[in-house]
JSON list of C-alpha atoms in Angstrom, two decimals:
[
{"chain": "A", "resi": 1, "resn": "MET", "atom": "CA", "xyz": [-64.92, -42.96, 16.72]},
{"chain": "A", "resi": 2, "resn": "SER", "atom": "CA", "xyz": [-65.83, -46.56, 15.73]},
{"chain": "A", "resi": 3, "resn": "SER", "atom": "CA", "xyz": [-64.70, -49.62, 17.56]},
{"chain": "A", "resi": 4, "resn": "SER", "atom": "CA", "xyz": [-62.86, -50.87, 14.48]},
{"chain": "A", "resi": 5, "resn": "SER", "atom": "CA", "xyz": [-60.59, -47.90, 14.45]},
{"chain": "A", "resi": 6, "resn": "LEU", "atom": "CA", "xyz": [-59.83, -48.31, 18.13]},
{"chain": "A", "resi": 7, "resn": "SER", "atom": "CA", "xyz": [-59.10, -51.96, 17.75]},
{"chain": "A", "resi": 8, "resn": "ASN", "atom": "CA", "xyz": [-56.84, -51.48, 14.71]},
{"chain": "A", "resi": 9, "resn": "PRO", "atom": "CA", "xyz": [-53.63, -49.72, 15.79]},
{"chain": "A", "resi": 10, "resn": "THR", "atom": "CA", "xyz": [-52.50, -49.09, 12.22]},
{"chain": "A", "resi": 11, "resn": "LEU", "atom": "CA", "xyz": [-55.31, -46.60, 11.63]},
{"chain": "A", "resi": 12, "resn": "SER", "atom": "CA", "xyz": [-54.33, -44.37, 14.56]},
{"chain": "A", "resi": 13, "resn": "THR", "atom": "CA", "xyz": [-50.60, -44.34, 13.83]},
{"chain": "A", "resi": 14, "resn": "PRO", "atom": "CA", "xyz": [-50.67, -41.82, 10.91]},
{"chain": "A", "resi": 15, "resn": "PHE", "atom": "CA", "xyz": [-52.62, -39.32, 12.99]},
{"chain": "A", "resi": 16, "resn": "ILE", "atom": "CA", "xyz": [-50.19, -39.61, 15.85]},
{"chain": "A", "resi": 17, "resn": "GLY", "atom": "CA", "xyz": [-47.19, -39.14, 13.54]},
{"chain": "A", "resi": 18, "resn": "HIS", "atom": "CA", "xyz": [-48.86, -36.14, 11.88]},
{"chain": "A", "resi": 19, "resn": "ASN", "atom": "CA", "xyz": [-49.43, -34.49, 15.24]},
{"chain": "A", "resi": 20, "resn": "LEU", "atom": "CA", "xyz": [-45.84, -35.11, 16.25]},
{"chain": "A", "resi": 21, "resn": "ARG", "atom": "CA", "xyz": [-44.58, -33.53, 13.01]},
{"chain": "A", "resi": 22, "resn": "LEU", "atom": "CA", "xyz": [-46.79, -30.45, 13.55]},
{"chain": "A", "resi": 23, "resn": "ASN", "atom": "CA", "xyz": [-45.53, -29.99, 17.08]},
{"chain": "A", "resi": 24, "resn": "GLN", "atom": "CA", "xyz": [-41.92, -30.33, 15.95]},
{"chain": "A", "resi": 25, "resn": "ASN", "atom": "CA", "xyz": [-42.40, -27.81, 13.09]},
{"chain": "A", "resi": 26, "resn": "THR", "atom": "CA", "xyz": [-44.01, -25.32, 15.44]},
{"chain": "A", "resi": 27, "resn": "LYS", "atom": "CA", "xyz": [-41.10, -25.53, 17.88]},
{"chain": "A", "resi": 28, "resn": "ASP", "atom": "CA", "xyz": [-38.61, -25.19, 15.03]},
{"chain": "A", "resi": 29, "resn": "GLY", "atom": "CA", "xyz": [-40.45, -22.14, 13.70]},
{"chain": "A", "resi": 30, "resn": "ILE", "atom": "CA", "xyz": [-40.42, -20.50, 17.09]},
{"chain": "A", "resi": 31, "resn": "ASN", "atom": "CA", "xyz": [-36.73, -21.24, 17.46]},
{"chain": "A", "resi": 32, "resn": "CYS", "atom": "CA", "xyz": [-35.99, -19.81, 14.02]},
{"chain": "A", "resi": 33, "resn": "PHE", "atom": "CA", "xyz": [-38.12, -16.69, 14.56]},
{"chain": "A", "resi": 34, "resn": "PRO", "atom": "CA", "xyz": [-37.74, -15.42, 18.12]},
{"chain": "A", "resi": 35, "resn": "SER", "atom": "CA", "xyz": [-40.35, -12.75, 17.47]},
{"chain": "A", "resi": 36, "resn": "LEU", "atom": "CA", "xyz": [-43.00, -15.46, 17.45]},
{"chain": "A", "resi": 37, "resn": "ARG", "atom": "CA", "xyz": [-42.31, -16.29, 21.08]},
{"chain": "A", "resi": 38, "resn": "ARG", "atom": "CA", "xyz": [-44.82, -14.97, 23.53]},
{"chain": "A", "resi": 39, "resn": "HIS", "atom": "CA", "xyz": [-42.30, -13.93, 26.20]},
{"chain": "A", "resi": 40, "resn": "ARG", "atom": "CA", "xyz": [-40.12, -10.81, 25.68]},
{"chain": "A", "resi": 41, "resn": "VAL", "atom": "CA", "xyz": [-36.34, -11.09, 25.76]},
{"chain": "A", "resi": 42, "resn": "PRO", "atom": "CA", "xyz": [-34.81, -8.69, 28.33]},
{"chain": "A", "resi": 43, "resn": "ARG", "atom": "CA", "xyz": [-32.56, -5.99, 26.83]},
{"chain": "A", "resi": 44, "resn": "CYS", "atom": "CA", "xyz": [-29.35, -4.80, 28.45]},
{"chain": "A", "resi": 45, "resn": "ALA", "atom": "CA", "xyz": [-28.22, -1.15, 28.84]},
{"chain": "A", "resi": 46, "resn": "VAL", "atom": "CA", "xyz": [-26.01, -1.41, 25.74]},
{"chain": "A", "resi": 47, "resn": "ASP", "atom": "CA", "xyz": [-29.07, -2.02, 23.56]},
{"chain": "A", "resi": 48, "resn": "MET", "atom": "CA", "xyz": [-30.69, 1.24, 24.78]},
{"chain": "A", "resi": 49, "resn": "PRO", "atom": "CA", "xyz": [-30.26, 4.38, 22.66]},
{"chain": "A", "resi": 50, "resn": "TYR", "atom": "CA", "xyz": [-27.41, 6.74, 23.58]},
{"chain": "A", "resi": 51, "resn": "GLY", "atom": "CA", "xyz": [-28.42, 8.86, 26.54]},
{"chain": "A", "resi": 52, "resn": "GLY", "atom": "CA", "xyz": [-31.31, 6.62, 27.48]},
{"chain": "A", "resi": 53, "resn": "ASN", "atom": "CA", "xyz": [-34.67, 8.31, 27.40]},
{"chain": "A", "resi": 54, "resn": "ALA", "atom": "CA", "xyz": [-33.18, 11.78, 28.10]},
{"chain": "A", "resi": 55, "resn": "PRO", "atom": "CA", "xyz": [-34.07, 14.51, 25.57]},
{"chain": "A", "resi": 56, "resn": "THR", "atom": "CA", "xyz": [-31.41, 15.53, 23.07]},
{"chain": "A", "resi": 57, "resn": "PHE", "atom": "CA", "xyz": [-30.22, 19.12, 22.81]},
{"chain": "A", "resi": 58, "resn": "PRO", "atom": "CA", "xyz": [-31.32, 20.29, 19.33]},
{"chain": "A", "resi": 59, "resn": "ARG", "atom": "CA", "xyz": [-28.47, 22.80, 18.86]},
{"chain": "A", "resi": 60, "resn": "ILE", "atom": "CA", "xyz": [-25.53, 20.48, 19.50]},
{"chain": "A", "resi": 61, "resn": "ARG", "atom": "CA", "xyz": [-23.87, 21.26, 16.17]},
{"chain": "A", "resi": 62, "resn": "VAL", "atom": "CA", "xyz": [-24.47, 25.03, 16.20]},
{"chain": "A", "resi": 63, "resn": "TRP", "atom": "CA", "xyz": [-21.06, 26.73, 15.95]},
{"chain": "A", "resi": 64, "resn": "ASP", "atom": "CA", "xyz": [-21.95, 30.12, 17.47]},
{"chain": "A", "resi": 65, "resn": "PRO", "atom": "CA", "xyz": [-21.90, 29.74, 21.30]},
{"chain": "A", "resi": 66, "resn": "TYR", "atom": "CA", "xyz": [-24.48, 32.52, 21.72]},
{"chain": "A", "resi": 67, "resn": "LYS", "atom": "CA", "xyz": [-26.92, 30.83, 19.34]},
{"chain": "A", "resi": 68, "resn": "ARG", "atom": "CA", "xyz": [-26.21, 27.45, 20.90]},
{"chain": "A", "resi": 69, "resn": "LEU", "atom": "CA", "xyz": [-27.24, 28.73, 24.31]},
{"chain": "A", "resi": 70, "resn": "GLY", "atom": "CA", "xyz": [-30.09, 30.75, 22.83]},
{"chain": "A", "resi": 71, "resn": "ILE", "atom": "CA", "xyz": [-28.99, 34.15, 24.14]},
{"chain": "A", "resi": 72, "resn": "SER", "atom": "CA", "xyz": [-28.17, 37.54, 22.64]},
{"chain": "A", "resi": 73, "resn": "PRO", "atom": "CA", "xyz": [-24.56, 38.50, 21.77]},
{"chain": "A", "resi": 74, "resn": "TYR", "atom": "CA", "xyz": [-25.00, 41.42, 24.18]},
{"chain": "A", "resi": 75, "resn": "ALA", "atom": "CA", "xyz": [-26.08, 39.19, 27.08]},
{"chain": "A", "resi": 76, "resn": "SER", "atom": "CA", "xyz": [-24.55, 39.84, 30.46]},
{"chain": "A", "resi": 77, "resn": "GLU", "atom": "CA", "xyz": [-22.55, 37.30, 32.42]},
{"chain": "A", "resi": 78, "resn": "GLU", "atom": "CA", "xyz": [-25.53, 36.62, 34.67]},
{"chain": "A", "resi": 79, "resn": "GLU", "atom": "CA", "xyz": [-27.70, 35.82, 31.64]},
{"chain": "A", "resi": 80, "resn": "ILE", "atom": "CA", "xyz": [-25.03, 33.43, 30.33]},
{"chain": "A", "resi": 81, "resn": "TRP", "atom": "CA", "xyz": [-24.95, 31.60, 33.67]},
{"chain": "A", "resi": 82, "resn": "SER", "atom": "CA", "xyz": [-28.75, 31.43, 33.78]},
{"chain": "A", "resi": 83, "resn": "ALA", "atom": "CA", "xyz": [-28.97, 30.01, 30.25]},
{"chain": "A", "resi": 84, "resn": "ARG", "atom": "CA", "xyz": [-26.31, 27.42, 31.03]},
{"chain": "A", "resi": 85, "resn": "ASN", "atom": "CA", "xyz": [-27.99, 26.25, 34.25]},
{"chain": "A", "resi": 86, "resn": "PHE", "atom": "CA", "xyz": [-31.42, 26.10, 32.60]},
{"chain": "A", "resi": 87, "resn": "LEU", "atom": "CA", "xyz": [-30.21, 24.02, 29.63]},
{"chain": "A", "resi": 88, "resn": "LEU", "atom": "CA", "xyz": [-28.20, 21.64, 31.81]},
{"chain": "A", "resi": 89, "resn": "GLU", "atom": "CA", "xyz": [-31.26, 21.05, 33.96]},
{"chain": "A", "resi": 90, "resn": "GLN", "atom": "CA", "xyz": [-33.50, 20.53, 30.93]},
{"chain": "A", "resi": 91, "resn": "TYR", "atom": "CA", "xyz": [-31.19, 18.11, 29.10]},
{"chain": "A", "resi": 92, "resn": "ALA", "atom": "CA", "xyz": [-29.68, 16.38, 32.13]},
{"chain": "A", "resi": 93, "resn": "GLY", "atom": "CA", "xyz": [-28.77, 12.74, 31.51]},
{"chain": "A", "resi": 94, "resn": "HIS", "atom": "CA", "xyz": [-27.74, 13.15, 27.86]},
{"chain": "A", "resi": 95, "resn": "GLU", "atom": "CA", "xyz": [-23.98, 13.28, 27.84]},
{"chain": "A", "resi": 96, "resn": "ARG", "atom": "CA", "xyz": [-23.44, 14.81, 24.39]},
{"chain": "A", "resi": 97, "resn": "SER", "atom": "CA", "xyz": [-25.98, 17.54, 25.10]},
{"chain": "A", "resi": 98, "resn": "GLU", "atom": "CA", "xyz": [-24.33, 18.40, 28.41]},
{"chain": "A", "resi": 99, "resn": "GLU", "atom": "CA", "xyz": [-20.89, 18.51, 26.79]},
{"chain": "A", "resi": 100, "resn": "SER", "atom": "CA", "xyz": [-22.14, 20.80, 24.02]},
{"chain": "A", "resi": 101, "resn": "ILE", "atom": "CA", "xyz": [-23.76, 23.20, 26.49]},
{"chain": "A", "resi": 102, "resn": "GLU", "atom": "CA", "xyz": [-20.66, 23.27, 28.71]},
{"chain": "A", "resi": 103, "resn": "ALA", "atom": "CA", "xyz": [-18.37, 23.87, 25.70]},
{"chain": "A", "resi": 104, "resn": "ALA", "atom": "CA", "xyz": [-20.40, 26.89, 24.57]},
{"chain": "A", "resi": 105, "resn": "PHE", "atom": "CA", "xyz": [-20.51, 28.22, 28.13]},
{"chain": "A", "resi": 106, "resn": "GLU", "atom": "CA", "xyz": [-16.73, 27.92, 28.52]},
{"chain": "A", "resi": 107, "resn": "LYS", "atom": "CA", "xyz": [-16.13, 29.79, 25.24]},
{"chain": "A", "resi": 108, "resn": "LEU", "atom": "CA", "xyz": [-18.29, 32.68, 26.37]},
{"chain": "A", "resi": 109, "resn": "LEU", "atom": "CA", "xyz": [-16.68, 32.69, 29.80]},
{"chain": "A", "resi": 110, "resn": "MET", "atom": "CA", "xyz": [-13.19, 32.87, 28.31]},
{"chain": "A", "resi": 111, "resn": "ALA", "atom": "CA", "xyz": [-14.26, 35.63, 25.93]},
{"chain": "A", "resi": 112, "resn": "SER", "atom": "CA", "xyz": [-15.70, 37.59, 28.85]},
{"chain": "A", "resi": 113, "resn": "PHE", "atom": "CA", "xyz": [-12.50, 37.12, 30.86]},
{"chain": "A", "resi": 114, "resn": "GLN", "atom": "CA", "xyz": [-10.31, 38.31, 27.98]},
{"chain": "A", "resi": 115, "resn": "HIS", "atom": "CA", "xyz": [-12.56, 41.33, 27.46]},
{"chain": "A", "resi": 116, "resn": "ARG", "atom": "CA", "xyz": [-12.27, 42.29, 31.13]},
{"chain": "A", "resi": 117, "resn": "LYS", "atom": "CA", "xyz": [-8.49, 41.87, 30.95]},
{"chain": "A", "resi": 118, "resn": "LYS", "atom": "CA", "xyz": [-8.21, 44.12, 27.91]},
{"chain": "A", "resi": 119, "resn": "THR", "atom": "CA", "xyz": [-10.47, 46.69, 29.57]},
{"chain": "A", "resi": 120, "resn": "LYS", "atom": "CA", "xyz": [-8.20, 46.85, 32.62]},
{"chain": "A", "resi": 121, "resn": "ILE", "atom": "CA", "xyz": [-5.13, 47.36, 30.46]},
{"chain": "A", "resi": 122, "resn": "ASN", "atom": "CA", "xyz": [-6.70, 49.82, 28.06]},
{"chain": "A", "resi": 123, "resn": "LEU", "atom": "CA", "xyz": [-6.94, 53.10, 29.97]},
{"chain": "A", "resi": 124, "resn": "LYS", "atom": "CA", "xyz": [-8.75, 54.81, 27.14]},
{"chain": "A", "resi": 125, "resn": "SER", "atom": "CA", "xyz": [-11.63, 52.32, 27.23]},
{"chain": "A", "resi": 126, "resn": "ARG", "atom": "CA", "xyz": [-11.99, 52.68, 30.99]},
{"chain": "A", "resi": 127, "resn": "LEU", "atom": "CA", "xyz": [-12.00, 56.47, 30.78]},
{"chain": "A", "resi": 128, "resn": "LYS", "atom": "CA", "xyz": [-14.55, 56.42, 27.95]},
{"chain": "A", "resi": 129, "resn": "LYS", "atom": "CA", "xyz": [-16.84, 54.19, 29.99]},
{"chain": "A", "resi": 130, "resn": "LYS", "atom": "CA", "xyz": [-16.59, 56.53, 32.98]},
{"chain": "A", "resi": 131, "resn": "VAL", "atom": "CA", "xyz": [-17.42, 59.50, 30.78]},
{"chain": "A", "resi": 132, "resn": "GLU", "atom": "CA", "xyz": [-20.49, 57.78, 29.36]},
{"chain": "A", "resi": 133, "resn": "GLU", "atom": "CA", "xyz": [-21.78, 57.15, 32.89]},
{"chain": "A", "resi": 134, "resn": "SER", "atom": "CA", "xyz": [-21.10, 60.70, 34.12]},
{"chain": "A", "resi": 135, "resn": "PRO", "atom": "CA", "xyz": [-23.67, 63.57, 34.28]},
{"chain": "A", "resi": 136, "resn": "PRO", "atom": "CA", "xyz": [-24.09, 65.89, 31.23]},
{"chain": "A", "resi": 137, "resn": "TRP", "atom": "CA", "xyz": [-22.19, 68.82, 32.73]},
{"chain": "A", "resi": 138, "resn": "ILE", "atom": "CA", "xyz": [-19.17, 66.61, 33.34]},
{"chain": "A", "resi": 139, "resn": "LYS", "atom": "CA", "xyz": [-19.36, 65.38, 29.75]},
{"chain": "A", "resi": 140, "resn": "ASN", "atom": "CA", "xyz": [-19.30, 68.98, 28.50]},
{"chain": "A", "resi": 141, "resn": "LEU", "atom": "CA", "xyz": [-16.33, 69.72, 30.70]},
{"chain": "A", "resi": 142, "resn": "LEU", "atom": "CA", "xyz": [-14.49, 66.62, 29.55]},
{"chain": "A", "resi": 143, "resn": "ASN", "atom": "CA", "xyz": [-14.94, 67.64, 25.92]},
{"chain": "A", "resi": 144, "resn": "PHE", "atom": "CA", "xyz": [-11.88, 69.84, 26.47]},
{"chain": "A", "resi": 145, "resn": "VAL", "atom": "CA", "xyz": [-9.81, 66.85, 27.62]},
{"chain": "A", "resi": 146, "resn": "GLU", "atom": "CA", "xyz": [-8.24, 64.01, 25.64]},
{"chain": "A", "resi": 147, "resn": "LEU", "atom": "CA", "xyz": [-6.13, 60.99, 26.49]},
{"chain": "A", "resi": 148, "resn": "PRO", "atom": "CA", "xyz": [-3.02, 60.69, 24.30]},
{"chain": "A", "resi": 149, "resn": "PRO", "atom": "CA", "xyz": [-1.01, 57.49, 23.82]},
{"chain": "A", "resi": 150, "resn": "LEU", "atom": "CA", "xyz": [0.97, 56.26, 26.79]},
{"chain": "A", "resi": 151, "resn": "GLU", "atom": "CA", "xyz": [4.26, 56.89, 24.96]},
{"chain": "A", "resi": 152, "resn": "VAL", "atom": "CA", "xyz": [3.45, 60.61, 24.65]},
{"chain": "A", "resi": 153, "resn": "ILE", "atom": "CA", "xyz": [2.41, 60.80, 28.29]},
{"chain": "A", "resi": 154, "resn": "PHE", "atom": "CA", "xyz": [5.63, 59.20, 29.54]},
{"chain": "A", "resi": 155, "resn": "ARG", "atom": "CA", "xyz": [7.89, 61.34, 27.33]},
{"chain": "A", "resi": 156, "resn": "ARG", "atom": "CA", "xyz": [6.35, 64.59, 28.50]},
{"chain": "A", "resi": 157, "resn": "LEU", "atom": "CA", "xyz": [6.26, 63.39, 32.08]},
{"chain": "A", "resi": 158, "resn": "PHE", "atom": "CA", "xyz": [9.97, 62.64, 31.85]},
{"chain": "A", "resi": 159, "resn": "LEU", "atom": "CA", "xyz": [10.65, 66.12, 30.45]},
{"chain": "A", "resi": 160, "resn": "PHE", "atom": "CA", "xyz": [8.86, 68.02, 33.21]},
{"chain": "A", "resi": 161, "resn": "ALA", "atom": "CA", "xyz": [10.21, 65.68, 35.90]},
{"chain": "A", "resi": 162, "resn": "PHE", "atom": "CA", "xyz": [13.70, 66.43, 34.59]},
{"chain": "A", "resi": 163, "resn": "MET", "atom": "CA", "xyz": [12.95, 70.15, 34.86]},
{"chain": "A", "resi": 164, "resn": "GLY", "atom": "CA", "xyz": [11.81, 69.66, 38.45]},
{"chain": "A", "resi": 165, "resn": "GLY", "atom": "CA", "xyz": [14.93, 67.69, 39.33]},
{"chain": "A", "resi": 166, "resn": "TRP", "atom": "CA", "xyz": [17.12, 70.30, 37.68]},
{"chain": "A", "resi": 167, "resn": "SER", "atom": "CA", "xyz": [15.45, 73.05, 39.70]},
{"chain": "A", "resi": 168, "resn": "ILE", "atom": "CA", "xyz": [15.98, 71.12, 42.95]},
{"chain": "A", "resi": 169, "resn": "MET", "atom": "CA", "xyz": [19.67, 70.51, 42.17]},
{"chain": "A", "resi": 170, "resn": "ASN", "atom": "CA", "xyz": [20.26, 74.22, 41.48]},
{"chain": "A", "resi": 171, "resn": "SER", "atom": "CA", "xyz": [18.15, 75.46, 44.39]},
{"chain": "A", "resi": 172, "resn": "SER", "atom": "CA", "xyz": [21.22, 76.52, 46.39]},
{"chain": "A", "resi": 173, "resn": "GLU", "atom": "CA", "xyz": [22.66, 78.58, 43.51]},
{"chain": "A", "resi": 174, "resn": "GLY", "atom": "CA", "xyz": [19.59, 80.57, 42.47]},
{"chain": "A", "resi": 175, "resn": "GLY", "atom": "CA", "xyz": [15.91, 80.55, 41.61]},
{"chain": "A", "resi": 176, "resn": "PRO", "atom": "CA", "xyz": [14.29, 78.29, 39.00]},
{"chain": "A", "resi": 177, "resn": "ALA", "atom": "CA", "xyz": [13.44, 81.12, 36.60]},
{"chain": "A", "resi": 178, "resn": "PHE", "atom": "CA", "xyz": [15.34, 79.57, 33.67]},
{"chain": "A", "resi": 179, "resn": "GLN", "atom": "CA", "xyz": [13.81, 76.13, 34.16]},
{"chain": "A", "resi": 180, "resn": "VAL", "atom": "CA", "xyz": [10.33, 77.65, 34.38]},
{"chain": "A", "resi": 181, "resn": "ALA", "atom": "CA", "xyz": [10.89, 79.55, 31.14]},
{"chain": "A", "resi": 182, "resn": "VAL", "atom": "CA", "xyz": [12.09, 76.39, 29.35]},
{"chain": "A", "resi": 183, "resn": "SER", "atom": "CA", "xyz": [9.10, 74.42, 30.66]},
{"chain": "A", "resi": 184, "resn": "LEU", "atom": "CA", "xyz": [6.67, 77.12, 29.51]},
{"chain": "A", "resi": 185, "resn": "ALA", "atom": "CA", "xyz": [8.26, 77.16, 26.06]},
{"chain": "A", "resi": 186, "resn": "ALA", "atom": "CA", "xyz": [8.02, 73.36, 25.81]},
{"chain": "A", "resi": 187, "resn": "CYS", "atom": "CA", "xyz": [4.38, 73.43, 26.89]},
{"chain": "A", "resi": 188, "resn": "ILE", "atom": "CA", "xyz": [3.51, 76.07, 24.27]},
{"chain": "A", "resi": 189, "resn": "TYR", "atom": "CA", "xyz": [5.37, 74.07, 21.59]},
{"chain": "A", "resi": 190, "resn": "PHE", "atom": "CA", "xyz": [3.42, 70.89, 22.37]},
{"chain": "A", "resi": 191, "resn": "LEU", "atom": "CA", "xyz": [0.14, 72.85, 22.37]},
{"chain": "A", "resi": 192, "resn": "ILE", "atom": "CA", "xyz": [0.91, 74.38, 18.97]},
{"chain": "A", "resi": 193, "resn": "GLU", "atom": "CA", "xyz": [1.44, 70.88, 17.55]},
{"chain": "A", "resi": 194, "resn": "LYS", "atom": "CA", "xyz": [-1.91, 69.80, 18.97]},
{"chain": "A", "resi": 195, "resn": "THR", "atom": "CA", "xyz": [-4.15, 72.81, 18.43]},
{"chain": "A", "resi": 196, "resn": "LYS", "atom": "CA", "xyz": [-2.47, 74.26, 15.30]},
{"chain": "A", "resi": 197, "resn": "SER", "atom": "CA", "xyz": [-3.11, 77.70, 16.80]},
{"chain": "A", "resi": 198, "resn": "LEU", "atom": "CA", "xyz": [-0.35, 79.91, 18.20]},
{"chain": "A", "resi": 199, "resn": "GLY", "atom": "CA", "xyz": [-2.70, 82.18, 20.10]},
{"chain": "A", "resi": 200, "resn": "ARG", "atom": "CA", "xyz": [-4.61, 79.33, 21.72]},
{"chain": "A", "resi": 201, "resn": "ALA", "atom": "CA", "xyz": [-1.35, 77.65, 22.69]},
{"chain": "A", "resi": 202, "resn": "PHE", "atom": "CA", "xyz": [-0.03, 80.82, 24.37]},
{"chain": "A", "resi": 203, "resn": "VAL", "atom": "CA", "xyz": [-3.28, 81.35, 26.26]},
{"chain": "A", "resi": 204, "resn": "ILE", "atom": "CA", "xyz": [-3.41, 77.77, 27.54]},
{"chain": "A", "resi": 205, "resn": "GLY", "atom": "CA", "xyz": [0.28, 77.70, 28.44]},
{"chain": "A", "resi": 206, "resn": "LEU", "atom": "CA", "xyz": [0.33, 80.99, 30.30]},
{"chain": "A", "resi": 207, "resn": "GLY", "atom": "CA", "xyz": [-2.98, 80.16, 31.99]},
{"chain": "A", "resi": 208, "resn": "ALA", "atom": "CA", "xyz": [-1.64, 76.80, 33.19]},
{"chain": "A", "resi": 209, "resn": "LEU", "atom": "CA", "xyz": [1.51, 78.41, 34.58]},
{"chain": "A", "resi": 210, "resn": "ALA", "atom": "CA", "xyz": [-0.44, 81.17, 36.31]},
{"chain": "A", "resi": 211, "resn": "THR", "atom": "CA", "xyz": [-2.92, 78.67, 37.80]},
{"chain": "A", "resi": 212, "resn": "GLY", "atom": "CA", "xyz": [-0.13, 76.45, 39.03]},
{"chain": "A", "resi": 213, "resn": "TRP", "atom": "CA", "xyz": [1.76, 79.38, 40.54]},
{"chain": "A", "resi": 214, "resn": "ILE", "atom": "CA", "xyz": [-1.34, 80.62, 42.37]},
{"chain": "A", "resi": 215, "resn": "CYS", "atom": "CA", "xyz": [-2.20, 77.14, 43.70]},
{"chain": "A", "resi": 216, "resn": "GLY", "atom": "CA", "xyz": [1.40, 76.63, 44.80]},
{"chain": "A", "resi": 217, "resn": "SER", "atom": "CA", "xyz": [1.46, 79.96, 46.59]},
{"chain": "A", "resi": 218, "resn": "ILE", "atom": "CA", "xyz": [-1.71, 79.04, 48.47]},
{"chain": "A", "resi": 219, "resn": "PHE", "atom": "CA", "xyz": [-1.13, 75.39, 49.38]},
{"chain": "A", "resi": 220, "resn": "VAL", "atom": "CA", "xyz": [2.65, 75.13, 49.76]},
{"chain": "A", "resi": 221, "resn": "PRO", "atom": "CA", "xyz": [2.73, 77.23, 52.98]},
{"chain": "A", "resi": 222, "resn": "MET", "atom": "CA", "xyz": [0.28, 74.73, 54.49]},
{"chain": "A", "resi": 223, "resn": "ILE", "atom": "CA", "xyz": [2.86, 71.93, 54.27]},
{"chain": "A", "resi": 224, "resn": "PRO", "atom": "CA", "xyz": [4.60, 71.30, 57.64]},
{"chain": "A", "resi": 225, "resn": "THR", "atom": "CA", "xyz": [8.18, 72.52, 57.66]},
{"chain": "A", "resi": 226, "resn": "VAL", "atom": "CA", "xyz": [9.33, 69.15, 58.97]},
{"chain": "A", "resi": 227, "resn": "LEU", "atom": "CA", "xyz": [8.52, 67.60, 55.57]},
{"chain": "A", "resi": 228, "resn": "ILE", "atom": "CA", "xyz": [10.38, 70.26, 53.57]},
{"chain": "A", "resi": 229, "resn": "HIS", "atom": "CA", "xyz": [14.13, 70.31, 52.96]},
{"chain": "A", "resi": 230, "resn": "PRO", "atom": "CA", "xyz": [15.79, 73.36, 54.57]},
{"chain": "A", "resi": 231, "resn": "THR", "atom": "CA", "xyz": [17.23, 74.58, 51.25]},
{"chain": "A", "resi": 232, "resn": "TRP", "atom": "CA", "xyz": [13.87, 74.36, 49.43]},
{"chain": "A", "resi": 233, "resn": "THR", "atom": "CA", "xyz": [12.36, 77.81, 49.19]},
{"chain": "A", "resi": 234, "resn": "LEU", "atom": "CA", "xyz": [8.75, 78.80, 48.57]},
{"chain": "A", "resi": 235, "resn": "GLU", "atom": "CA", "xyz": [9.67, 79.84, 45.02]},
{"chain": "A", "resi": 236, "resn": "LEU", "atom": "CA", "xyz": [11.13, 76.37, 44.29]},
{"chain": "A", "resi": 237, "resn": "LEU", "atom": "CA", "xyz": [8.10, 74.50, 45.63]},
{"chain": "A", "resi": 238, "resn": "THR", "atom": "CA", "xyz": [5.75, 76.78, 43.75]},
{"chain": "A", "resi": 239, "resn": "SER", "atom": "CA", "xyz": [7.66, 76.16, 40.53]},
{"chain": "A", "resi": 240, "resn": "LEU", "atom": "CA", "xyz": [7.28, 72.40, 41.06]},
{"chain": "A", "resi": 241, "resn": "VAL", "atom": "CA", "xyz": [3.51, 72.86, 41.22]},
{"chain": "A", "resi": 242, "resn": "GLY", "atom": "CA", "xyz": [3.75, 74.98, 38.06]},
{"chain": "A", "resi": 243, "resn": "TYR", "atom": "CA", "xyz": [5.60, 72.16, 36.25]},
{"chain": "A", "resi": 244, "resn": "ALA", "atom": "CA", "xyz": [2.76, 69.81, 37.13]},
{"chain": "A", "resi": 245, "resn": "PHE", "atom": "CA", "xyz": [0.14, 72.19, 35.72]},
{"chain": "A", "resi": 246, "resn": "LEU", "atom": "CA", "xyz": [2.16, 72.74, 32.55]},
{"chain": "A", "resi": 247, "resn": "PHE", "atom": "CA", "xyz": [2.48, 68.99, 32.06]},
{"chain": "A", "resi": 248, "resn": "LEU", "atom": "CA", "xyz": [-1.28, 68.49, 32.47]},
{"chain": "A", "resi": 249, "resn": "ALA", "atom": "CA", "xyz": [-2.09, 71.37, 30.10]},
{"chain": "A", "resi": 250, "resn": "CYS", "atom": "CA", "xyz": [0.11, 70.29, 27.20]},
{"chain": "A", "resi": 251, "resn": "THR", "atom": "CA", "xyz": [-0.70, 66.58, 27.57]},
{"chain": "A", "resi": 252, "resn": "PHE", "atom": "CA", "xyz": [-4.43, 66.32, 28.26]},
{"chain": "A", "resi": 253, "resn": "LEU", "atom": "CA", "xyz": [-6.04, 69.60, 27.15]},
{"chain": "A", "resi": 254, "resn": "LYS", "atom": "CA", "xyz": [-7.33, 69.87, 23.59]}
]
């Protein structure tokens, strides 16, 4: 730079003013556009995406709880628990994913509980399950047996229990021959309604009575006399066993 320019202050003034204007514009531009700043502005937790960096469960909106957990509709309760624990561990930290997994798990758990409750109440389902698990020879034997509705069972049970009570009340007057005859006739009538065969009904009814009478004659004398009422004879106790066999024959045999 020449000595004239140094000595003349008016020549250096425009350059100084120009530099000041550039500096001011640069600061204003940085203030107007924060992205031009070199330092990064710290972000709070609210600015982070929901769930943070945790992975999102891809089947949140799947309606079927089995498909949501990724298991078969025939999965056992242990498999349901395993799927639930695995997914909760995999998508831990994402609240919506955890809620979706827990909701599906609770639906399946409630469905399993209701199924177990119905199974306990439904005697036919329990008996069918036992038959399916039994050996083949037991299945063949049980082909001759059926389980009627509970209403039928209770009505016939009431009938034969009434016959037994009637025989006990008349034990001092005479034997239970009339009550046995009425019970045999009722058994044959019920079997005719079921089998639609008179001959088959007579064979089953007479066979049940004979079997019950033989079993009563064998096992009743083994009962201690202390447990038996003094007026109850061997014939009366044997007839009670016969009523039980007649009830079983007309109710459960095909």
